[in-house]
Tab-separated table of C-alpha atoms in Angstrom:
chain	number	residue	atom	x	y	z
A	1	MET	CA	181.787	19.108	98.806
A	2	SER	CA	182.880	20.263	95.383
A	3	LYS	CA	180.498	21.318	92.859
A	4	SER	CA	179.585	18.852	90.077
A	5	LEU	CA	181.551	19.612	86.670
A	6	GLU	CA	182.869	22.971	88.295
A	7	GLU	CA	184.075	24.788	84.933
A	8	ILE	CA	180.391	24.923	83.745
A	9	ASN	CA	178.268	24.887	87.177
A	10	ASN	CA	175.911	27.435	87.382
A	11	THR	CA	177.115	29.309	84.014
A	12	VAL	CA	174.335	29.147	81.618
A	13	SER	CA	172.596	32.790	81.948
A	14	PHE	CA	168.656	31.653	82.646
A	15	LYS	CA	166.334	34.569	84.058
A	16	GLU	CA	163.059	34.114	86.303
A	17	GLN	CA	161.508	36.937	84.724
A	18	GLY	CA	160.650	36.501	80.989
A	19	SER	CA	157.744	34.824	78.849
A	20	TYR	CA	157.502	31.270	79.066
A	21	PHE	CA	158.856	29.837	76.448
A	22	SER	CA	161.823	32.127	77.067
A	23	ARG	CA	162.905	30.751	80.032
A	24	LEU	CA	162.070	27.605	78.517
A	25	SER	CA	164.850	27.912	75.396
A	26	LYS	CA	167.470	29.015	78.210
A	27	PHE	CA	166.782	24.945	79.528
A	28	ILE	CA	166.913	23.872	76.089
A	29	GLY	CA	170.046	21.477	75.828
A	30	PRO	CA	170.712	19.484	78.945
A	31	GLY	CA	168.206	16.302	76.849
A	32	LEU	CA	170.239	16.743	74.165
A	33	LEU	CA	172.669	14.896	75.653
A	34	VAL	CA	171.029	12.807	77.342
A	35	ALA	CA	169.010	11.868	74.175
A	36	VAL	CA	172.248	10.547	72.701
A	37	GLY	CA	172.238	7.676	74.965
A	38	TYR	CA	169.220	6.670	73.691
A	39	MET	CA	170.285	6.393	69.500
A	40	ASP	CA	173.375	4.181	70.658
A	41	PRO	CA	174.185	2.402	67.513
A	42	GLY	CA	173.589	-1.015	69.214
A	43	ASN	CA	169.589	0.024	69.541
A	44	TRP	CA	170.039	0.836	65.323
A	45	ILE	CA	170.417	-3.154	64.925
A	46	THR	CA	168.060	-4.207	67.579
A	47	SER	CA	165.239	-1.568	66.030
A	48	MET	CA	166.155	-2.185	62.387
A	49	GLY	CA	166.539	-6.095	63.190
A	50	GLY	CA	163.547	-5.989	64.675
A	51	GLY	CA	161.514	-4.909	62.024
A	52	ALA	CA	162.801	-6.822	59.372
A	53	SER	CA	162.068	-10.040	61.323
A	54	TYR	CA	158.714	-8.853	62.680
A	55	GLY	CA	156.960	-6.136	60.965
A	56	TYR	CA	155.423	-3.458	63.143
A	57	ILE	CA	154.491	-5.354	66.066
A	58	LEU	CA	157.732	-3.932	67.936
A	59	LEU	CA	157.090	-0.361	68.033
A	60	PHE	CA	154.256	-0.594	71.172
A	61	VAL	CA	157.777	-1.935	72.925
A	62	ILE	CA	159.765	1.088	71.841
A	63	LEU	CA	157.184	3.200	73.122
A	64	ILE	CA	157.154	2.107	76.826
A	65	SER	CA	160.967	1.680	76.887
A	66	SER	CA	160.891	5.519	75.897
A	67	LEU	CA	158.156	6.212	78.256
A	68	SER	CA	160.085	4.407	80.865
A	69	ALA	CA	163.560	6.500	80.098
A	70	MET	CA	161.424	9.505	80.484
A	71	PHE	CA	160.594	9.012	83.964
A	72	LEU	CA	164.400	8.198	84.740
A	73	GLN	CA	165.622	10.725	83.218
A	74	SER	CA	162.790	13.350	84.922
A	75	MET	CA	164.083	12.122	88.362
A	76	SER	CA	167.920	12.374	87.806
A	77	ALA	CA	167.263	16.060	86.727
A	78	ARG	CA	165.280	16.281	89.875
A	79	LEU	CA	167.593	14.942	92.019
A	80	GLY	CA	170.309	17.509	90.738
A	81	ILE	CA	168.273	20.697	90.641
A	82	ALA	CA	167.173	20.019	94.574
A	83	SER	CA	170.030	18.788	96.110
A	84	ASP	CA	172.620	20.912	94.183
A	85	MET	CA	174.568	17.323	93.408
A	86	ASP	CA	175.283	14.811	91.141
A	87	LEU	CA	173.668	10.515	91.592
A	88	ALA	CA	177.728	10.147	92.180
A	89	GLN	CA	178.111	12.528	94.808
A	90	VAL	CA	175.033	11.452	96.450
A	91	THR	CA	175.677	7.729	96.172
A	92	ARG	CA	179.141	8.301	97.970
A	93	LYS	CA	177.129	10.503	100.558
A	94	MET	CA	174.904	6.979	100.993
A	95	ILE	CA	177.869	4.755	100.915
A	96	SER	CA	181.020	3.779	103.113
A	97	LYS	CA	184.285	4.774	100.519
A	98	LYS	CA	185.025	1.485	100.197
A	99	TYR	CA	182.141	0.625	98.662
A	100	ALA	CA	182.348	3.894	96.983
A	101	ILE	CA	185.420	2.949	95.436
A	102	VAL	CA	184.263	-0.436	93.947
A	103	ALA	CA	181.094	1.463	92.413
A	104	TRP	CA	183.787	4.184	90.654
A	105	ILE	CA	185.481	1.409	88.914
A	106	ILE	CA	182.107	0.007	87.917
A	107	ALA	CA	180.742	3.040	86.643
A	108	GLU	CA	184.274	3.437	85.087
A	109	LEU	CA	184.259	0.415	83.057
A	110	ALA	CA	180.754	1.095	81.588
A	111	ILE	CA	181.727	4.115	80.563
A	112	ILE	CA	184.634	3.073	78.862
A	113	ALA	CA	182.098	0.336	77.592
A	114	THR	CA	180.698	2.787	75.363
A	115	ASP	CA	183.331	4.312	74.579
A	116	ILE	CA	184.180	1.254	72.854
A	117	ALA	CA	180.793	0.860	71.486
A	118	GLU	CA	181.439	3.979	69.740
A	119	VAL	CA	185.012	3.358	68.516
A	120	ILE	CA	183.506	0.354	66.918
A	121	GLY	CA	180.554	2.560	65.238
A	122	SER	CA	182.918	5.207	64.490
A	123	THR	CA	185.558	3.180	62.933
A	124	ILE	CA	183.299	1.111	60.991
A	125	ALA	CA	181.266	4.511	59.614
A	126	LEU	CA	185.018	5.792	58.271
A	127	ASN	CA	185.777	2.152	56.927
A	128	LEU	CA	182.424	2.485	54.982
A	129	LEU	CA	182.442	5.971	53.756
A	130	PHE	CA	185.851	6.114	52.649
A	131	HIS	CA	186.853	2.603	53.304
A	132	ILE	CA	189.313	3.446	55.956
A	133	PRO	CA	191.244	0.167	57.173
A	134	LEU	CA	189.910	-0.594	60.689
A	135	ILE	CA	192.794	-0.026	62.857
A	136	ILE	CA	193.915	2.894	60.957
A	137	GLY	CA	190.395	4.064	61.245
A	138	ALA	CA	190.077	3.413	65.611
A	139	THR	CA	193.748	5.498	65.398
A	140	ILE	CA	191.974	7.906	64.142
A	141	THR	CA	188.979	8.467	66.581
A	142	ILE	CA	192.009	9.371	69.094
A	143	VAL	CA	191.811	12.181	67.296
A	144	ASP	CA	188.269	13.291	68.233
A	145	VAL	CA	188.976	13.163	72.065
A	146	PHE	CA	191.278	17.008	71.320
A	147	LEU	CA	188.528	18.351	69.342
A	148	LEU	CA	186.343	17.818	71.910
A	149	LEU	CA	188.627	19.555	74.164
A	150	LEU	CA	188.847	22.175	72.252
A	151	ILE	CA	184.826	23.202	71.734
A	152	MET	CA	184.632	23.262	75.688
A	153	LYS	CA	186.683	25.973	75.852
A	154	PHE	CA	184.485	27.654	74.007
A	155	GLY	CA	181.407	27.083	76.535
A	156	PHE	CA	178.857	24.584	77.368
A	157	ARG	CA	176.245	25.727	74.909
A	158	LYS	CA	178.775	25.613	72.347
A	159	ILE	CA	178.758	21.710	72.939
A	160	GLU	CA	174.760	21.642	73.610
A	161	ALA	CA	174.412	23.071	69.929
A	162	ILE	CA	176.997	20.348	68.215
A	163	VAL	CA	175.393	17.813	70.009
A	164	GLY	CA	171.905	19.063	68.799
A	165	VAL	CA	173.410	19.371	65.147
A	166	LEU	CA	174.475	15.834	65.202
A	167	ILE	CA	171.464	14.467	65.617
A	168	PHE	CA	168.761	17.032	64.183
A	169	THR	CA	171.317	14.907	61.054
A	170	ILE	CA	170.607	11.745	62.156
A	171	PHE	CA	167.077	12.364	62.539
A	172	ILE	CA	166.330	13.972	59.215
A	173	ILE	CA	168.177	11.085	57.117
A	174	PHE	CA	166.026	8.814	59.073
A	175	LEU	CA	163.112	10.070	57.961
A	176	PHE	CA	163.921	11.291	53.986
A	177	GLU	CA	164.830	7.124	54.050
A	178	VAL	CA	161.572	6.309	55.846
A	179	TYR	CA	159.844	8.202	53.830
A	180	MET	CA	160.998	6.829	50.637
A	181	ALA	CA	160.507	3.327	52.210
A	182	LYS	CA	156.439	4.351	52.232
A	183	PRO	CA	155.606	2.139	55.007
A	184	GLY	CA	152.140	1.038	55.231
A	185	THR	CA	150.324	3.716	57.248
A	186	ALA	CA	147.335	1.311	58.691
A	187	ALA	CA	150.229	-1.313	60.031
A	188	LEU	CA	152.647	1.454	61.270
A	189	LEU	CA	149.620	2.914	63.600
A	190	GLN	CA	148.915	-0.704	64.902
A	191	GLY	CA	152.144	-1.888	65.943
A	192	PHE	CA	151.795	1.132	68.619
A	193	ILE	CA	149.119	-1.342	70.137
A	194	PRO	CA	149.782	-3.964	72.381
A	195	HIS	CA	149.702	-7.835	70.575
A	196	GLN	CA	149.768	-10.834	72.331
A	197	ASP	CA	152.637	-12.330	70.021
A	198	ILE	CA	155.001	-10.022	72.183
A	199	VAL	CA	154.439	-12.009	75.070
A	200	THR	CA	153.835	-15.600	73.228
A	201	ASN	CA	156.041	-15.822	70.445
A	202	ASN	CA	159.668	-16.484	72.052
A	203	GLY	CA	161.690	-14.280	69.040
A	204	ILE	CA	158.936	-11.434	69.501
A	205	LEU	CA	159.560	-11.391	73.284
A	206	TYR	CA	163.703	-12.026	73.235
A	207	MET	CA	163.550	-9.030	70.974
A	208	SER	CA	160.738	-6.727	72.872
A	209	LEU	CA	163.514	-7.946	75.711
A	210	GLY	CA	166.497	-6.136	73.967
A	211	ILE	CA	165.080	-3.403	72.812
A	212	ILE	CA	163.719	-2.637	77.035
A	213	GLY	CA	167.113	-4.045	78.341
A	214	ALA	CA	169.309	-1.822	76.195
A	215	THR	CA	167.622	1.388	76.652
A	216	ILE	CA	168.695	2.933	79.912
A	217	MET	CA	172.049	3.581	79.696
A	218	PRO	CA	173.723	3.631	83.351
A	219	HIS	CA	176.001	6.741	82.745
A	220	ASN	CA	172.845	9.044	81.344
A	221	LEU	CA	171.697	8.860	85.108
A	222	TYR	CA	175.124	10.068	86.680
A	223	LEU	CA	175.221	12.563	83.283
A	224	HIS	CA	172.079	14.241	83.458
A	225	SER	CA	171.652	15.419	87.731
A	226	SER	CA	175.133	17.368	86.997
A	227	ILE	CA	174.594	18.913	83.372
A	228	VAL	CA	171.177	20.162	84.743
A	229	GLN	CA	172.938	22.281	87.167
A	230	SER	CA	174.869	24.430	84.720
A	231	ARG	CA	172.245	26.881	84.705
A	232	THR	CA	172.145	29.681	86.687
A	233	TYR	CA	169.043	29.207	89.308
A	234	ASP	CA	168.772	30.249	92.714
A	235	ARG	CA	170.007	27.576	94.746
A	236	GLN	CA	168.638	28.520	97.837
A	237	ASN	CA	164.893	29.161	96.684
A	238	ASP	CA	162.464	26.483	96.635
A	239	ALA	CA	159.759	28.328	93.816
A	240	SER	CA	163.192	28.677	91.865
A	241	LYS	CA	164.108	24.883	92.292
A	242	LYS	CA	160.392	23.944	91.047
A	243	ALA	CA	161.003	26.621	88.129
A	244	ALA	CA	163.952	24.837	87.090
A	245	ILE	CA	162.856	21.424	87.747
A	246	HIS	CA	159.881	21.517	85.943
A	247	PHE	CA	161.727	23.082	83.106
A	248	ALA	CA	164.666	20.782	82.944
A	249	GLN	CA	161.995	17.980	82.840
A	250	ILE	CA	160.185	19.302	79.617
A	251	ASP	CA	163.963	19.647	77.764
A	252	SER	CA	164.105	15.979	78.655
A	253	ASN	CA	160.755	14.850	77.370
A	254	ILE	CA	161.176	16.704	74.285
A	255	GLN	CA	164.530	15.567	73.436
A	256	LEU	CA	164.177	12.164	74.398
A	257	SER	CA	160.326	12.161	72.297
A	258	VAL	CA	162.849	12.852	69.069
A	259	ALA	CA	164.673	9.749	70.372
A	260	PHE	CA	161.613	7.753	70.389
A	261	VAL	CA	161.348	8.542	66.719
A	262	VAL	CA	163.966	7.810	65.506
A	263	ASN	CA	164.368	4.519	67.347
A	264	CYS	CA	161.014	4.493	65.491
A	265	LEU	CA	161.631	5.634	62.484
A	266	LEU	CA	164.733	2.621	62.299
A	267	LEU	CA	162.163	-0.197	63.209
A	268	ILE	CA	159.835	1.641	60.520
A	269	LEU	CA	162.630	1.610	57.679
A	270	GLY	CA	163.414	-2.271	58.698
A	271	ALA	CA	160.023	-3.277	58.081
A	272	ALA	CA	158.729	-1.429	55.580
A	273	LEU	CA	162.362	-2.545	52.957
A	274	PHE	CA	162.960	-6.583	54.670
A	275	TYR	CA	159.718	-7.476	56.521
A	276	GLY	CA	158.687	-10.691	54.466
A	277	THR	CA	162.872	-10.882	52.681
A	278	SER	CA	165.595	-13.667	53.815
A	279	GLN	CA	167.931	-11.424	54.474
A	280	GLU	CA	170.067	-11.310	57.604
A	281	LEU	CA	170.051	-7.578	59.053
A	282	GLY	CA	172.156	-8.479	63.028
A	283	ARG	CA	174.845	-6.399	61.868
A	284	PHE	CA	176.021	-2.994	60.826
A	285	TYR	CA	177.747	-4.464	57.336
A	286	GLU	CA	174.571	-6.291	56.899
A	287	LEU	CA	172.089	-3.346	57.145
A	288	TYR	CA	174.704	-1.516	54.771
A	289	ASP	CA	174.808	-3.812	52.411
A	290	ALA	CA	170.943	-4.404	52.811
A	291	LEU	CA	170.043	-0.787	52.306
A	292	LYS	CA	172.276	-0.310	49.126
A	293	THR	CA	170.354	-2.990	47.460
A	294	SER	CA	167.481	-1.724	48.281
A	295	HIS	CA	164.430	-1.281	46.197
A	296	VAL	CA	164.733	2.529	47.631
A	297	ALA	CA	168.265	2.416	46.881
A	298	ASN	CA	166.985	1.642	43.174
A	299	ALA	CA	164.588	4.314	43.175
A	300	ILE	CA	167.001	7.199	44.711
A	301	GLY	CA	169.702	5.889	42.373
A	302	GLY	CA	172.787	3.339	44.048
A	303	GLY	CA	173.683	3.595	47.387
A	304	VAL	CA	172.475	6.873	48.373
A	305	THR	CA	170.922	5.090	51.688
A	306	SER	CA	173.438	3.437	52.669
A	307	THR	CA	175.397	6.125	52.010
A	308	LEU	CA	173.710	8.252	54.690
A	309	PHE	CA	172.924	5.100	57.050
A	310	ALA	CA	177.096	5.210	57.212
A	311	VAL	CA	177.003	9.245	57.848
A	312	ALA	CA	174.089	8.603	60.370
A	313	LEU	CA	176.970	6.173	61.804
A	314	LEU	CA	179.397	8.894	62.206
A	315	ALA	CA	177.551	11.248	63.996
A	316	ALA	CA	176.283	8.822	66.650
A	317	GLY	CA	179.598	7.971	67.329
A	318	GLN	CA	181.233	11.536	67.983
A	319	ASN	CA	177.924	12.357	69.822
A	320	ALA	CA	178.777	9.518	72.502
A	321	THR	CA	182.602	11.115	72.971
A	322	ILE	CA	180.782	13.904	74.212
A	323	THR	CA	178.838	12.726	76.741
A	324	GLY	CA	181.381	9.587	77.876
A	325	THR	CA	183.793	12.728	78.201
A	326	LEU	CA	181.654	14.166	80.649
A	327	SER	CA	180.535	10.962	82.833
A	328	GLY	CA	183.594	9.958	83.290
A	329	GLN	CA	184.669	13.141	85.227
A	330	ILE	CA	181.531	13.128	86.632
A	331	VAL	CA	182.192	9.732	88.330
A	332	MET	CA	185.799	10.648	89.089
A	333	GLU	CA	185.200	13.459	90.820
A	334	GLY	CA	181.545	12.172	92.481
A	335	PHE	CA	182.614	8.277	94.167
A	336	ILE	CA	186.206	9.268	94.113
A	337	HIS	CA	186.854	12.908	94.850
A	338	LEU	CA	189.970	12.791	92.385
A	339	LYS	CA	190.275	15.863	89.735
A	340	MET	CA	192.557	15.567	86.936
A	341	LYS	CA	192.837	18.002	84.021
A	342	PRO	CA	190.135	16.777	81.575
A	343	TRP	CA	192.574	16.245	78.349
A	344	VAL	CA	194.407	13.937	80.824
A	345	ARG	CA	191.706	11.742	81.765
A	346	ARG	CA	189.702	11.636	78.732
A	347	VAL	CA	193.135	10.442	77.018
A	348	ILE	CA	193.455	7.498	79.420
A	349	THR	CA	190.238	6.908	78.819
A	350	ARG	CA	189.949	6.677	74.890
A	351	LEU	CA	193.603	4.500	75.154
A	352	VAL	CA	191.971	2.033	77.619
A	353	ALA	CA	188.917	1.967	75.296
A	354	ILE	CA	190.654	1.714	71.942
A	355	LEU	CA	193.110	-1.462	73.357
A	356	PRO	CA	190.403	-4.104	72.836
A	357	VAL	CA	189.686	-2.963	69.422
A	358	PHE	CA	193.447	-2.684	68.455
A	359	VAL	CA	193.545	-6.442	71.051
A	360	CYS	CA	190.366	-7.178	68.420
A	361	LEU	CA	192.088	-6.639	64.805
A	362	LEU	CA	195.086	-7.532	65.557
A	363	ILE	CA	194.056	-10.950	66.215
A	364	TYR	CA	191.199	-11.664	63.453
A	365	GLY	CA	192.372	-8.854	60.998
A	366	ALA	CA	189.353	-7.238	58.339
A	367	ASP	CA	187.296	-10.263	60.420
A	368	THR	CA	184.084	-7.415	60.783
A	369	GLN	CA	181.800	-9.945	62.700
A	370	ARG	CA	184.914	-10.717	65.286
A	371	ILE	CA	184.598	-6.415	65.591
A	372	GLU	CA	180.866	-6.182	65.846
A	373	ASP	CA	180.987	-9.395	68.317
A	374	LEU	CA	183.236	-6.784	71.144
A	375	LEU	CA	180.366	-4.032	70.274
A	376	ILE	CA	178.044	-7.249	71.918
A	377	PHE	CA	180.278	-7.469	75.284
A	378	THR	CA	179.858	-3.771	76.050
A	379	GLN	CA	176.539	-4.099	76.108
A	380	VAL	CA	176.119	-7.017	78.331
A	381	PHE	CA	178.172	-5.096	80.702
A	382	LEU	CA	176.270	-2.203	80.625
A	383	SER	CA	173.565	-4.376	81.500
A	384	ILE	CA	175.469	-5.667	84.563
A	385	ALA	CA	176.024	-1.944	85.864
A	386	LEU	CA	172.909	-0.985	85.437
A	387	PRO	CA	171.353	-1.376	88.861
A	388	LEU	CA	174.141	0.081	90.419
A	389	SER	CA	172.829	3.495	89.020
A	390	ILE	CA	168.962	3.104	89.281
A	391	ILE	CA	168.609	1.912	92.639
A	392	PRO	CA	170.502	4.677	94.514
A	393	LEU	CA	168.636	7.173	92.085
A	394	ILE	CA	165.392	5.638	93.247
A	395	VAL	CA	166.426	5.565	97.305
A	396	ALA	CA	167.901	9.307	96.835
A	397	THR	CA	165.266	10.814	95.451
A	398	ASN	CA	163.208	9.728	98.795
A	399	ASN	CA	165.314	11.069	101.241
A	400	LYS	CA	164.317	14.260	102.174
A	401	GLY	CA	167.488	15.035	103.842
A	402	ILE	CA	169.241	14.963	100.438
A	403	MET	CA	166.307	16.129	98.608
A	404	GLY	CA	164.452	18.721	101.002
A	405	ALA	CA	161.111	17.780	102.193
A	406	PRO	CA	159.261	19.720	98.867
A	407	PHE	CA	161.152	17.256	96.233
A	408	VAL	CA	160.965	14.007	97.233
A	409	ASN	CA	159.881	11.542	95.351
A	410	THR	CA	155.098	11.321	95.901
A	411	LYS	CA	153.929	7.367	96.783
A	412	LEU	CA	152.937	6.741	92.683
A	413	VAL	CA	156.752	7.540	91.632
A	414	ASN	CA	157.962	5.137	94.238
A	415	ILE	CA	155.615	2.521	93.069
A	416	ILE	CA	156.475	3.379	89.316
A	417	GLY	CA	160.226	3.305	89.979
A	418	TRP	CA	160.577	0.253	92.357
A	419	ILE	CA	158.393	-1.813	89.691
A	420	LEU	CA	160.252	-0.034	86.937
A	421	THR	CA	163.582	-0.997	88.821
A	422	ILE	CA	162.816	-4.734	88.904
A	423	ILE	CA	161.609	-5.058	85.844
A	424	LEU	CA	165.067	-4.005	84.252
A	425	CYS	CA	166.815	-6.049	86.565
A	426	LEU	CA	164.943	-9.056	85.014
A	427	LEU	CA	165.377	-7.807	81.877
A	428	ASN	CA	168.668	-7.399	81.735
A	429	ILE	CA	169.579	-10.575	83.738
A	430	TYR	CA	167.740	-12.627	81.032
A	431	LEU	CA	169.398	-10.631	77.779
A	432	ILE	CA	173.117	-11.069	80.154
A	433	ILE	CA	172.251	-15.304	80.284
A	434	SER	CA	171.185	-15.673	76.722
A	435	THR	CA	173.709	-13.320	75.336
A	436	LEU	CA	176.411	-14.998	76.732
A	437	THR	CA	174.679	-18.539	76.369
A	438	GLU	CA	174.549	-17.848	72.254
A	439	ILE	CA	178.104	-16.184	72.074
A	440	VAL	CA	179.569	-18.799	74.028
């Protein structure tokens, strides 16, 4: 079996000697790419809308969702390092060729769905910032494919650095906006304490399910299990693998903690600015207009807050381009052992993703509500694909033949993993039914 992402596998230097923080610094990076999926523009609407509708009460739900994400991504990193395979390769090893093709198709469609959301986010951001017509903005997003391919020629660390800068940009923008909004500290802190209204109030419960159900992105589990193998640890030595797993999990938890803070900032911003008002905040344009006329915007002059929101949206879209490219290559090579030049598969994926956006724009023109409805459908499909990545992950990490005896799940990890899997699957089924019922 060929190496996962062979062009970057075992290419980033990691010396096992040196200080603790020196060794950790060499492993900081893969977690950044993983964290991108937890700051998806789709989550922005849920978090800000939840804050605007229900205040700070849903901060506890964001906390639980983030801890769940850390648990699963930690397991994914351990799988990649211990087995020397990514999740797609491991799944292919456990199932027949026929089922592997089906799994590949579903994984590819999930990545395309993610790419559609990226196209929509970038297109809307370009329209908000520069008043570029939506159909032209969608066409422009093809260009970022070639920019990414150019960057990849300079090494994987450069990609990690660019993603880090974009994440930092998003973080600083929302930190500034929350600071200007001046939320109530006491009420904010109380939001992290579980409240009975989360399960007794139907509206709050539905929003909670939306936050939890949309947290774990299927492609992130494939991605993480592969890119952690970019470091040059000793593949034949258990002690070296244990050190690599340790640093990879710290990296993951640090970056997902940043994603957790960003999602909290979004909810806090929505609560501080709009809780108790009658404004509808279910879509990007509504969020943009609301921020443009908020008291924070008035205090600092004009539409600075709304402009910064659009800049962050564009940054998030570009981040998603990078992770989508790598994930697509991982599942294609892992499930069906098909290699293709990166620029060819990337252009094909982007063209397939842009097609439904174009069709929607051609049919409905500048009807922004329709284009944002398309984004909702992509999230529904991601929910369908979720079990097909989580279940193999739990099974594989409990297999001594795949992991090696020192690296299999403990009994406690297995119990938590299966409980979490069942809960996430049930929540996503509920979300799918609720979303389709609402739209239809």
